[in-house]
Short mmCIF file of C-alpha atoms in Angstrom, two decimals:
data_model
loop_
_atom_site.label_atom_id
_atom_site.label_comp_id
_atom_site.label_asym_id
_atom_site.label_seq_id
_atom_site.Cartn_x
_atom_site.Cartn_y
_atom_site.Cartn_z
CA MET A 727 11.50 27.23 19.65
CA ALA A 728 11.78 29.65 16.71
CA ARG A 729 11.60 26.71 14.30
CA GLU A 730 8.39 25.48 15.98
CA ARG A 731 6.74 28.89 15.61
CA GLN A 732 7.82 29.16 11.98
CA SER A 733 6.53 25.68 11.05
CA SER A 734 3.28 26.37 12.92
CA ARG A 735 2.82 29.61 11.02
CA LYS A 736 3.60 27.92 7.70
CA SER A 737 1.16 25.08 8.37
CA ARG A 738 -1.63 27.63 8.75
CA GLN A 739 -1.19 29.15 5.29
CA TRP A 740 -3.57 28.54 2.43
CA PRO A 741 -2.10 26.36 -0.32
CA SER A 742 -0.80 28.02 -3.46
CA VAL A 743 -2.77 27.76 -6.70
CA GLU A 744 -0.20 25.29 -8.03
CA GLU A 745 -0.55 23.12 -4.92
CA GLN A 746 -4.33 23.15 -5.28
CA LEU A 747 -4.12 22.18 -8.96
CA ARG A 748 -1.73 19.35 -8.12
CA ASP A 749 -3.79 18.13 -5.15
CA SER A 750 -6.94 18.01 -7.29
CA ARG A 751 -5.07 16.37 -10.19
CA VAL A 752 -6.29 19.04 -12.58
CA VAL A 753 -5.80 18.76 -16.34
CA HIS A 754 -4.01 21.86 -17.64
CA GLY A 755 -6.38 24.05 -19.66
CA SER A 756 -9.55 22.47 -18.28
CA ALA A 757 -12.60 24.34 -17.07
CA LEU A 758 -11.80 23.03 -13.59
CA GLU A 759 -8.38 24.71 -13.71
CA GLN A 760 -10.04 28.03 -14.55
CA LEU A 761 -12.62 27.58 -11.78
CA ILE A 762 -9.84 26.99 -9.26
CA ARG A 763 -7.87 30.02 -10.47
CA ASP A 764 -11.02 32.19 -10.28
CA ASN A 765 -11.71 31.25 -6.64
CA GLN A 766 -8.68 32.28 -4.62
CA ASP A 767 -10.37 34.94 -2.45
CA PHE A 768 -9.49 33.26 0.84
CA GLU A 769 -10.48 36.33 2.85
CA LEU A 770 -14.05 35.03 2.39
CA LEU A 771 -13.14 32.02 4.54
CA HIS A 772 -12.73 31.70 8.27
CA PRO A 773 -9.02 31.51 9.24
CA ASP A 774 -9.60 28.28 11.18
CA GLU A 775 -10.58 26.56 7.93
CA VAL A 776 -6.92 26.29 6.89
CA ASN A 777 -6.44 23.05 8.86
CA ASP A 778 -9.98 21.93 9.67
CA GLY A 779 -9.66 18.51 8.00
CA LEU A 780 -12.81 18.84 5.88
CA PRO A 781 -12.49 17.16 2.45
CA ILE A 782 -13.49 20.37 0.67
CA PRO A 783 -10.65 22.29 -1.02
CA PRO A 784 -10.36 26.02 -0.30
CA TRP A 785 -11.19 27.10 -3.86
CA LEU A 786 -14.50 25.19 -3.71
CA ARG A 787 -15.30 26.77 -0.35
CA VAL A 788 -14.64 30.21 -1.86
CA HIS A 789 -16.85 29.40 -4.86
CA TRP A 790 -19.64 28.18 -2.57
CA ARG A 791 -19.38 31.29 -0.38
CA LYS A 792 -19.56 33.54 -3.45
CA GLN A 793 -22.69 31.74 -4.63
CA HIS A 794 -24.30 31.64 -1.15
CA PRO A 795 -23.28 34.76 0.79
CA GLU A 796 -26.46 34.56 2.86
CA GLU A 797 -25.52 31.10 4.22
CA VAL A 798 -22.98 32.30 6.81
CA PRO A 799 -24.40 31.40 10.25
CA ASP A 800 -24.28 33.62 13.30
CA ALA A 801 -20.74 33.95 14.69
CA SER A 802 -21.84 32.44 18.02
CA SER A 803 -22.90 29.21 16.30
CA PRO A 804 -20.54 26.23 16.72
CA VAL A 805 -20.66 25.74 12.92
CA ALA A 806 -20.05 29.41 12.11
CA SER A 807 -16.79 28.79 10.33
CA TYR A 808 -17.97 25.66 8.45
CA PRO A 809 -21.40 26.33 6.92
CA TYR A 810 -21.00 23.91 4.02
CA PRO A 811 -23.59 21.40 2.84
CA ASP A 812 -22.64 17.75 3.27
CA VAL A 813 -22.92 17.14 -0.47
CA LEU A 814 -20.09 19.54 -1.35
CA ASP A 815 -17.44 16.81 -1.09
CA SER A 816 -19.44 14.76 -3.64
CA VAL A 817 -19.62 17.78 -5.93
CA TYR A 818 -15.83 18.06 -5.66
CA GLU A 819 -15.39 14.42 -6.70
CA TRP A 820 -17.75 14.94 -9.67
CA MET A 821 -15.70 17.96 -10.75
CA ARG A 822 -12.46 15.98 -10.60
CA ILE A 823 -13.97 13.27 -12.83
CA HIS A 824 -15.60 15.74 -15.27
CA GLN A 825 -12.95 18.44 -15.52
CA ASP A 826 -14.56 20.05 -18.54
CA LEU A 827 -17.45 20.82 -16.13
CA PRO A 828 -20.26 20.15 -18.60
CA ARG A 829 -23.20 22.48 -18.02
CA TRP A 830 -21.29 24.10 -15.12
CA TYR A 831 -21.82 27.81 -15.43
CA GLY A 832 -23.47 30.48 -13.37
CA GLU A 833 -27.17 31.03 -13.14
CA GLY A 834 -28.54 32.76 -16.23
CA GLN A 835 -25.28 32.29 -18.15
CA SER A 836 -24.95 30.28 -21.29
CA THR A 837 -21.90 28.86 -22.99
CA GLY A 838 -23.68 28.86 -26.33
CA ASN A 839 -22.71 25.20 -26.79
CA GLU A 840 -25.61 23.52 -25.02
CA PRO A 841 -27.07 20.49 -26.77
CA PRO A 842 -30.69 20.79 -27.83
CA GLU A 843 -33.17 19.78 -25.16
CA LYS A 844 -34.63 16.31 -25.63
CA PRO A 845 -38.40 16.08 -25.62
CA SER A 846 -39.67 14.64 -22.36
CA GLY A 847 -41.53 11.38 -22.25
CA GLY A 848 -40.03 9.95 -25.43
CA ARG A 849 -37.42 7.29 -25.68
CA SER A 850 -34.38 7.96 -27.74
CA ARG A 851 -32.69 5.33 -29.83
CA GLY A 852 -29.04 4.67 -29.46
CA SER A 853 -27.00 4.02 -32.55
CA GLY A 854 -27.02 0.35 -33.40
CA GLY A 855 -29.59 -0.67 -30.82
CA ALA A 856 -33.09 -2.02 -31.31
CA ALA A 857 -36.06 0.00 -30.13
#
């Protein structure tokens, strides 16, 4: 009985940072690693989210909640603890593929390394290709 309670309690804990990095197959030193490390404020999440089965990792939920604090529905709503847009799992997959997170920074922030904007309406030539 004591073992059952202990395993139940353990299964309801948030994963460690190292577990999250491993589960997301993060490249050490990548922008994605830093994003994960910066979003460990699990008190922003509903406790039932620990084992809800959604394909959205906890660090991405925290990041989304930080960016959209006004999006938490009324507590009486059946979706109160899961107010995430359907596209968030696709965003997660994109982040795993592009771990340097190109052009992924907060609103109004600049990395200083943005490529120059291309003029709209024109066609650009690739190297070695005919126009």
